[in-house]
């Protein structure tokens, strides 16, 4: 079974500073990995995904993530935080196989942007 | 672009009642997933359907059932509701069961009193 662990339930950064949200996965084989963002009272929006192609993945809104097999990590970064980035971020994993498998989410990280 | 539609958006039920949540996937999407997100929690996968057949099953209680219809919309039926069923229920859809991308709807907020 796959699982993900997000380090830090809350992360606070200043506007314009680097954003780093941590995600480590556990899987017997390299899984498919995703980052989703959730604004208050809204659904989840896909930021980016890793599906065994390029290890550095670029997503929407200036976010990117790097798959590091040796560290079993898939950390999310953004060079310069914007106030509109304040939201809940979820790392998710699924098995790399066919079938409509559900995603397994981490506990989430609440990103706070300080003006 | 068309998105996943869920209805109703809000639902209030009493304990032991039943509830039916509906999900209309993005046009041409043939795969539907249901998730439950409790207050302050991460989403938990419940069940998925591909081409009207159950595909994967997660932590769905026996009191819940779901199905996908010929037009690919899906319904989640919840019986003998408990206070702990109060949550945000998301539906997601994808094109093909092996698609990497699941597109989430806005959710149905169920409150059980």
mmCIF file of C-alpha atoms in Angstrom:
data_model
loop_
_atom_site.group_PDB
_atom_site.id
_atom_site.type_symbol
_atom_site.label_atom_id
_atom_site.label_comp_id
_atom_site.label_asym_id
_atom_site.label_seq_id
_atom_site.Cartn_x
_atom_site.Cartn_y
_atom_site.Cartn_z
ATOM 1 C CA UNK A 1 0.000 0.000 0.000
ATOM 2 C CA UNK A 2 1.106 3.534 -0.676
ATOM 3 C CA UNK A 3 1.108 6.396 1.787
ATOM 4 C CA UNK A 4 2.397 9.947 2.027
ATOM 5 C CA UNK A 5 3.543 11.994 4.993
ATOM 6 C CA UNK A 6 3.450 15.757 4.949
ATOM 7 C CA UNK A 7 5.847 17.384 7.384
ATOM 8 C CA UNK A 8 4.363 20.421 9.066
ATOM 9 C CA UNK A 9 0.637 20.938 9.415
ATOM 10 C CA UNK A 10 1.199 24.704 9.168
ATOM 11 C CA UNK A 11 3.859 26.591 7.245
ATOM 12 C CA UNK A 12 4.187 30.378 7.417
ATOM 13 C CA UNK A 13 6.269 32.393 4.950
ATOM 14 C CA UNK A 14 6.545 36.049 4.096
ATOM 15 C CA UNK A 15 5.198 37.364 0.825
ATOM 16 C CA UNK A 16 7.970 37.095 -1.766
ATOM 17 C CA UNK A 17 9.823 34.366 0.138
ATOM 18 C CA UNK A 18 10.481 30.797 -0.953
ATOM 19 C CA UNK A 19 7.692 28.309 -0.339
ATOM 20 C CA UNK A 20 8.729 24.749 0.578
ATOM 21 C CA UNK A 21 6.116 22.150 1.474
ATOM 22 C CA UNK A 22 7.446 18.710 2.306
ATOM 23 C CA UNK A 23 6.035 15.356 1.267
ATOM 24 C CA UNK A 24 7.580 11.916 1.709
ATOM 25 C CA UNK A 25 6.068 8.784 0.256
ATOM 26 C CA UNK A 26 6.119 5.158 1.166
ATOM 27 C CA UNK A 27 5.734 2.615 -1.610
ATOM 28 C CA UNK A 28 7.334 -0.609 -2.733
ATOM 29 C CA UNK A 29 7.562 0.772 -6.263
ATOM 30 C CA UNK A 30 7.834 4.367 -7.477
ATOM 31 C CA UNK A 31 4.243 5.580 -7.325
ATOM 32 C CA UNK A 32 2.368 8.321 -9.061
ATOM 33 C CA UNK A 33 2.457 11.481 -6.934
ATOM 34 C CA UNK A 34 0.314 14.594 -6.938
ATOM 35 C CA UNK A 35 -0.031 17.946 -5.231
ATOM 36 C CA UNK A 36 -3.477 19.450 -4.820
ATOM 37 C CA UNK A 37 -4.528 22.837 -3.453
ATOM 38 C CA UNK A 38 -7.761 23.511 -1.600
ATOM 39 C CA UNK A 39 -9.099 26.968 -0.898
ATOM 40 C CA UNK A 40 -11.670 27.376 1.902
ATOM 41 C CA UNK A 41 -14.995 25.700 1.146
ATOM 42 C CA UNK A 42 -13.848 24.684 -2.321
ATOM 43 C CA UNK A 43 -12.871 21.507 -4.112
ATOM 44 C CA UNK A 44 -9.356 20.304 -4.776
ATOM 45 C CA UNK A 45 -7.388 21.640 -7.714
ATOM 46 C CA UNK A 46 -4.491 19.716 -9.210
ATOM 47 C CA UNK A 47 -1.238 21.685 -9.051
ATOM 48 C CA UNK A 48 1.080 19.126 -10.603
ATOM 49 C CA UNK A 49 1.729 15.415 -10.994
ATOM 50 C CA UNK A 50 4.622 12.962 -11.269
ATOM 51 C CA UNK A 51 4.004 9.909 -13.411
ATOM 52 C CA UNK A 52 7.497 8.463 -13.944
ATOM 53 C CA UNK A 53 8.549 10.877 -16.662
ATOM 54 C CA UNK A 54 10.708 13.902 -15.799
ATOM 55 C CA UNK A 55 11.669 14.048 -12.134
ATOM 56 C CA UNK A 56 11.310 17.838 -12.005
ATOM 57 C CA UNK A 57 7.677 18.657 -12.548
ATOM 58 C CA UNK A 58 6.322 22.113 -13.222
ATOM 59 C CA UNK A 59 2.750 22.931 -12.350
ATOM 60 C CA UNK A 60 0.351 25.805 -12.326
ATOM 61 C CA UNK A 61 0.737 29.110 -10.482
ATOM 62 C CA UNK A 62 4.535 28.899 -10.504
ATOM 63 C CA UNK A 63 4.773 25.748 -8.381
ATOM 64 C CA UNK A 64 7.141 22.881 -9.075
ATOM 65 C CA UNK A 65 8.147 19.650 -7.375
ATOM 66 C CA UNK A 66 11.056 17.257 -7.688
ATOM 67 C CA UNK A 67 10.733 13.499 -7.364
ATOM 68 C CA UNK A 68 13.736 12.107 -5.462
ATOM 69 C CA UNK A 69 13.689 8.345 -5.291
ATOM 70 C CA UNK A 70 16.728 8.159 -3.001
ATOM 71 C CA UNK A 71 14.958 10.353 -0.454
ATOM 72 C CA UNK A 72 11.430 9.084 -1.202
ATOM 73 C CA UNK A 73 10.402 12.709 -1.390
ATOM 74 C CA UNK A 74 8.239 14.925 -3.564
ATOM 75 C CA UNK A 75 8.556 18.396 -2.042
ATOM 76 C CA UNK A 76 6.586 21.315 -3.461
ATOM 77 C CA UNK A 77 8.328 24.652 -4.022
ATOM 78 C CA UNK A 78 7.611 28.122 -5.333
ATOM 79 C CA UNK A 79 10.357 30.751 -5.579
ATOM 80 C CA UNK A 80 8.254 33.706 -4.474
ATOM 81 C CA UNK A 81 5.111 33.448 -2.368
ATOM 82 C CA UNK A 82 2.048 35.489 -3.183
ATOM 83 C CA UNK A 83 -0.820 36.308 -0.864
ATOM 84 C CA UNK A 84 -3.154 34.311 -3.105
ATOM 85 C CA UNK A 85 -1.131 31.156 -2.361
ATOM 86 C CA UNK A 86 -2.612 30.966 1.138
ATOM 87 C CA UNK A 87 -4.536 27.691 1.163
ATOM 88 C CA UNK A 88 -4.421 24.044 2.217
ATOM 89 C CA UNK A 89 -2.053 21.848 0.229
ATOM 90 C CA UNK A 90 -2.354 18.093 -0.042
ATOM 91 C CA UNK A 91 0.189 15.608 -1.317
ATOM 92 C CA UNK A 92 -1.408 12.454 -2.751
ATOM 93 C CA UNK A 93 -0.258 9.097 -4.069
ATOM 94 C CA UNK A 94 -1.647 6.246 -6.109
ATOM 95 C CA UNK A 95 -0.270 3.001 -7.408
ATOM 96 C CA UNK A 96 1.382 3.102 -10.872
ATOM 97 C CA UNK A 97 -1.001 0.674 -12.529
ATOM 98 C CA UNK A 98 -4.160 0.618 -14.580
ATOM 99 C CA UNK A 99 -7.502 0.844 -12.900
ATOM 100 C CA UNK A 100 -9.495 3.635 -11.357
ATOM 101 C CA UNK A 101 -7.548 3.606 -8.120
ATOM 102 C CA UNK A 102 -8.398 6.155 -5.512
ATOM 103 C CA UNK A 103 -5.847 8.634 -4.268
ATOM 104 C CA UNK A 104 -4.360 8.437 -0.796
ATOM 105 C CA UNK A 105 -3.858 11.898 0.628
ATOM 106 C CA UNK A 106 -1.504 13.251 3.250
ATOM 107 C CA UNK A 107 -2.860 15.158 6.237
ATOM 108 C CA UNK A 108 -2.374 18.472 4.487
ATOM 109 C CA UNK A 109 -0.274 21.569 5.089
ATOM 110 C CA UNK A 110 -1.891 24.920 5.736
ATOM 111 C CA UNK A 111 0.187 27.611 4.022
ATOM 112 C CA UNK A 112 0.064 31.035 5.643
ATOM 113 C CA UNK A 113 1.453 34.042 3.801
ATOM 114 C CA UNK A 114 2.594 36.941 5.967
ATOM 115 C CA UNK A 115 2.418 40.406 4.358
ATOM 116 C CA UNK B 1 -14.600 24.571 -19.518
ATOM 117 C CA UNK B 2 -17.226 22.327 -18.011
ATOM 118 C CA UNK B 3 -16.464 21.003 -14.547
ATOM 119 C CA UNK B 4 -17.748 18.266 -12.288
ATOM 120 C CA UNK B 5 -21.188 19.102 -10.949
ATOM 121 C CA UNK B 6 -22.382 17.916 -7.575
ATOM 122 C CA UNK B 7 -25.827 18.269 -6.114
ATOM 123 C CA UNK B 8 -26.995 19.306 -3.717
ATOM 124 C CA UNK B 9 -24.229 21.591 -2.501
ATOM 125 C CA UNK B 10 -25.544 21.531 1.039
ATOM 126 C CA UNK B 11 -27.683 18.955 2.784
ATOM 127 C CA UNK B 12 -28.964 18.743 6.328
ATOM 128 C CA UNK B 13 -30.305 15.435 7.599
ATOM 129 C CA UNK B 14 -31.192 13.962 10.944
ATOM 130 C CA UNK B 15 -29.699 10.839 12.463
ATOM 131 C CA UNK B 16 -31.004 7.597 10.994
ATOM 132 C CA UNK B 17 -32.244 9.331 7.847
ATOM 133 C CA UNK B 18 -31.041 8.587 4.341
ATOM 134 C CA UNK B 19 -29.285 10.875 1.877
ATOM 135 C CA UNK B 20 -28.490 10.702 -1.827
ATOM 136 C CA UNK B 21 -25.677 12.706 -3.337
ATOM 137 C CA UNK B 22 -25.358 13.133 -7.072
ATOM 138 C CA UNK B 23 -22.332 13.649 -9.266
ATOM 139 C CA UNK B 24 -22.240 14.651 -12.917
ATOM 140 C CA UNK B 25 -18.763 14.132 -14.386
ATOM 141 C CA UNK B 26 -17.085 16.302 -16.964
ATOM 142 C CA UNK B 27 -18.553 15.493 -20.413
ATOM 143 C CA UNK B 28 -16.914 12.376 -21.927
ATOM 144 C CA UNK B 29 -15.380 11.358 -18.605
ATOM 145 C CA UNK B 30 -16.261 7.743 -17.899
ATOM 146 C CA UNK B 31 -14.689 7.287 -14.473
ATOM 147 C CA UNK B 32 -16.027 8.621 -11.192
ATOM 148 C CA UNK B 33 -14.503 8.660 -7.718
ATOM 149 C CA UNK B 34 -16.069 9.506 -4.349
ATOM 150 C CA UNK B 35 -14.172 10.958 -1.405
ATOM 151 C CA UNK B 36 -15.182 11.967 2.127
ATOM 152 C CA UNK B 37 -13.446 14.837 3.930
ATOM 153 C CA UNK B 38 -14.242 15.280 7.600
ATOM 154 C CA UNK B 39 -13.717 18.640 9.323
ATOM 155 C CA UNK B 40 -10.030 19.494 9.287
ATOM 156 C CA UNK B 41 -9.189 16.128 7.767
ATOM 157 C CA UNK B 42 -7.654 14.898 4.538
ATOM 158 C CA UNK B 43 -9.965 13.430 1.894
ATOM 159 C CA UNK B 44 -10.590 9.707 2.237
ATOM 160 C CA UNK B 45 -11.276 7.619 -0.840
ATOM 161 C CA UNK B 46 -14.602 5.788 -0.737
ATOM 162 C CA UNK B 47 -15.247 4.102 -4.073
ATOM 163 C CA UNK B 48 -14.766 4.441 -7.827
ATOM 164 C CA UNK B 49 -16.549 3.379 -10.989
ATOM 165 C CA UNK B 50 -15.392 2.887 -14.556
ATOM 166 C CA UNK B 51 -17.900 2.314 -17.318
ATOM 167 C CA UNK B 52 -20.656 1.691 -14.749
ATOM 168 C CA UNK B 53 -18.697 -1.036 -12.978
ATOM 169 C CA UNK B 54 -17.173 -0.687 -9.516
ATOM 170 C CA UNK B 55 -13.442 -0.366 -9.959
ATOM 171 C CA UNK B 56 -11.786 0.316 -6.607
ATOM 172 C CA UNK B 57 -13.086 0.361 -3.071
ATOM 173 C CA UNK B 58 -11.750 2.298 -0.130
ATOM 174 C CA UNK B 59 -13.084 2.981 3.324
ATOM 175 C CA UNK B 60 -16.751 3.079 2.406
ATOM 176 C CA UNK B 61 -19.086 2.050 5.237
ATOM 177 C CA UNK B 62 -21.534 -0.779 4.593
ATOM 178 C CA UNK B 63 -24.351 1.749 5.127
ATOM 179 C CA UNK B 64 -23.248 3.530 1.979
ATOM 180 C CA UNK B 65 -23.751 2.355 -1.573
ATOM 181 C CA UNK B 66 -23.051 3.913 -4.916
ATOM 182 C CA UNK B 67 -23.594 3.315 -8.567
ATOM 183 C CA UNK B 68 -22.792 4.810 -11.932
ATOM 184 C CA UNK B 69 -25.495 5.139 -14.547
ATOM 185 C CA UNK B 70 -25.492 4.817 -18.326
ATOM 186 C CA UNK B 71 -24.958 8.571 -18.743
ATOM 187 C CA UNK B 72 -21.931 8.212 -16.403
ATOM 188 C CA UNK B 73 -23.418 10.244 -13.599
ATOM 189 C CA UNK B 74 -23.089 8.669 -10.187
ATOM 190 C CA UNK B 75 -25.086 8.625 -6.988
ATOM 191 C CA UNK B 76 -23.885 7.964 -3.450
ATOM 192 C CA UNK B 77 -26.625 6.619 -1.211
ATOM 193 C CA UNK B 78 -26.167 6.890 2.515
ATOM 194 C CA UNK B 79 -28.511 5.215 4.977
ATOM 195 C CA UNK B 80 -28.880 5.193 8.763
ATOM 196 C CA UNK B 81 -26.964 8.434 8.928
ATOM 197 C CA UNK B 82 -24.756 9.039 11.952
ATOM 198 C CA UNK B 83 -23.375 12.270 13.370
ATOM 199 C CA UNK B 84 -19.931 11.155 12.210
ATOM 200 C CA UNK B 85 -21.083 11.154 8.608
ATOM 201 C CA UNK B 86 -21.095 14.958 8.664
ATOM 202 C CA UNK B 87 -18.446 15.853 6.129
ATOM 203 C CA UNK B 88 -17.682 17.288 2.741
ATOM 204 C CA UNK B 89 -18.249 14.688 0.019
ATOM 205 C CA UNK B 90 -16.280 15.137 -3.157
ATOM 206 C CA UNK B 91 -16.799 13.551 -6.491
ATOM 207 C CA UNK B 92 -13.993 13.465 -9.030
ATOM 208 C CA UNK B 93 -13.972 12.326 -12.622
ATOM 209 C CA UNK B 94 -11.382 11.262 -15.141
ATOM 210 C CA UNK B 95 -11.192 10.169 -18.746
ATOM 211 C CA UNK B 96 -10.338 6.505 -18.646
ATOM 212 C CA UNK B 97 -9.609 4.507 -15.547
ATOM 213 C CA UNK B 98 -5.851 4.821 -15.883
ATOM 214 C CA UNK B 99 -5.908 8.583 -16.252
ATOM 215 C CA UNK B 100 -3.439 10.363 -14.047
ATOM 216 C CA UNK B 101 -5.666 13.327 -13.437
ATOM 217 C CA UNK B 102 -8.774 13.353 -11.317
ATOM 218 C CA UNK B 103 -10.864 16.503 -11.577
ATOM 219 C CA UNK B 104 -12.720 17.325 -8.396
ATOM 220 C CA UNK B 105 -16.148 18.833 -8.010
ATOM 221 C CA UNK B 106 -16.987 21.553 -5.462
ATOM 222 C CA UNK B 107 -18.321 19.014 -2.972
ATOM 223 C CA UNK B 108 -21.544 18.433 -1.080
ATOM 224 C CA UNK B 109 -21.509 19.481 2.547
ATOM 225 C CA UNK B 110 -23.586 17.022 4.557
ATOM 226 C CA UNK B 111 -24.591 17.934 8.075
ATOM 227 C CA UNK B 112 -26.213 15.279 10.242
ATOM 228 C CA UNK B 113 -28.024 16.571 13.317
#
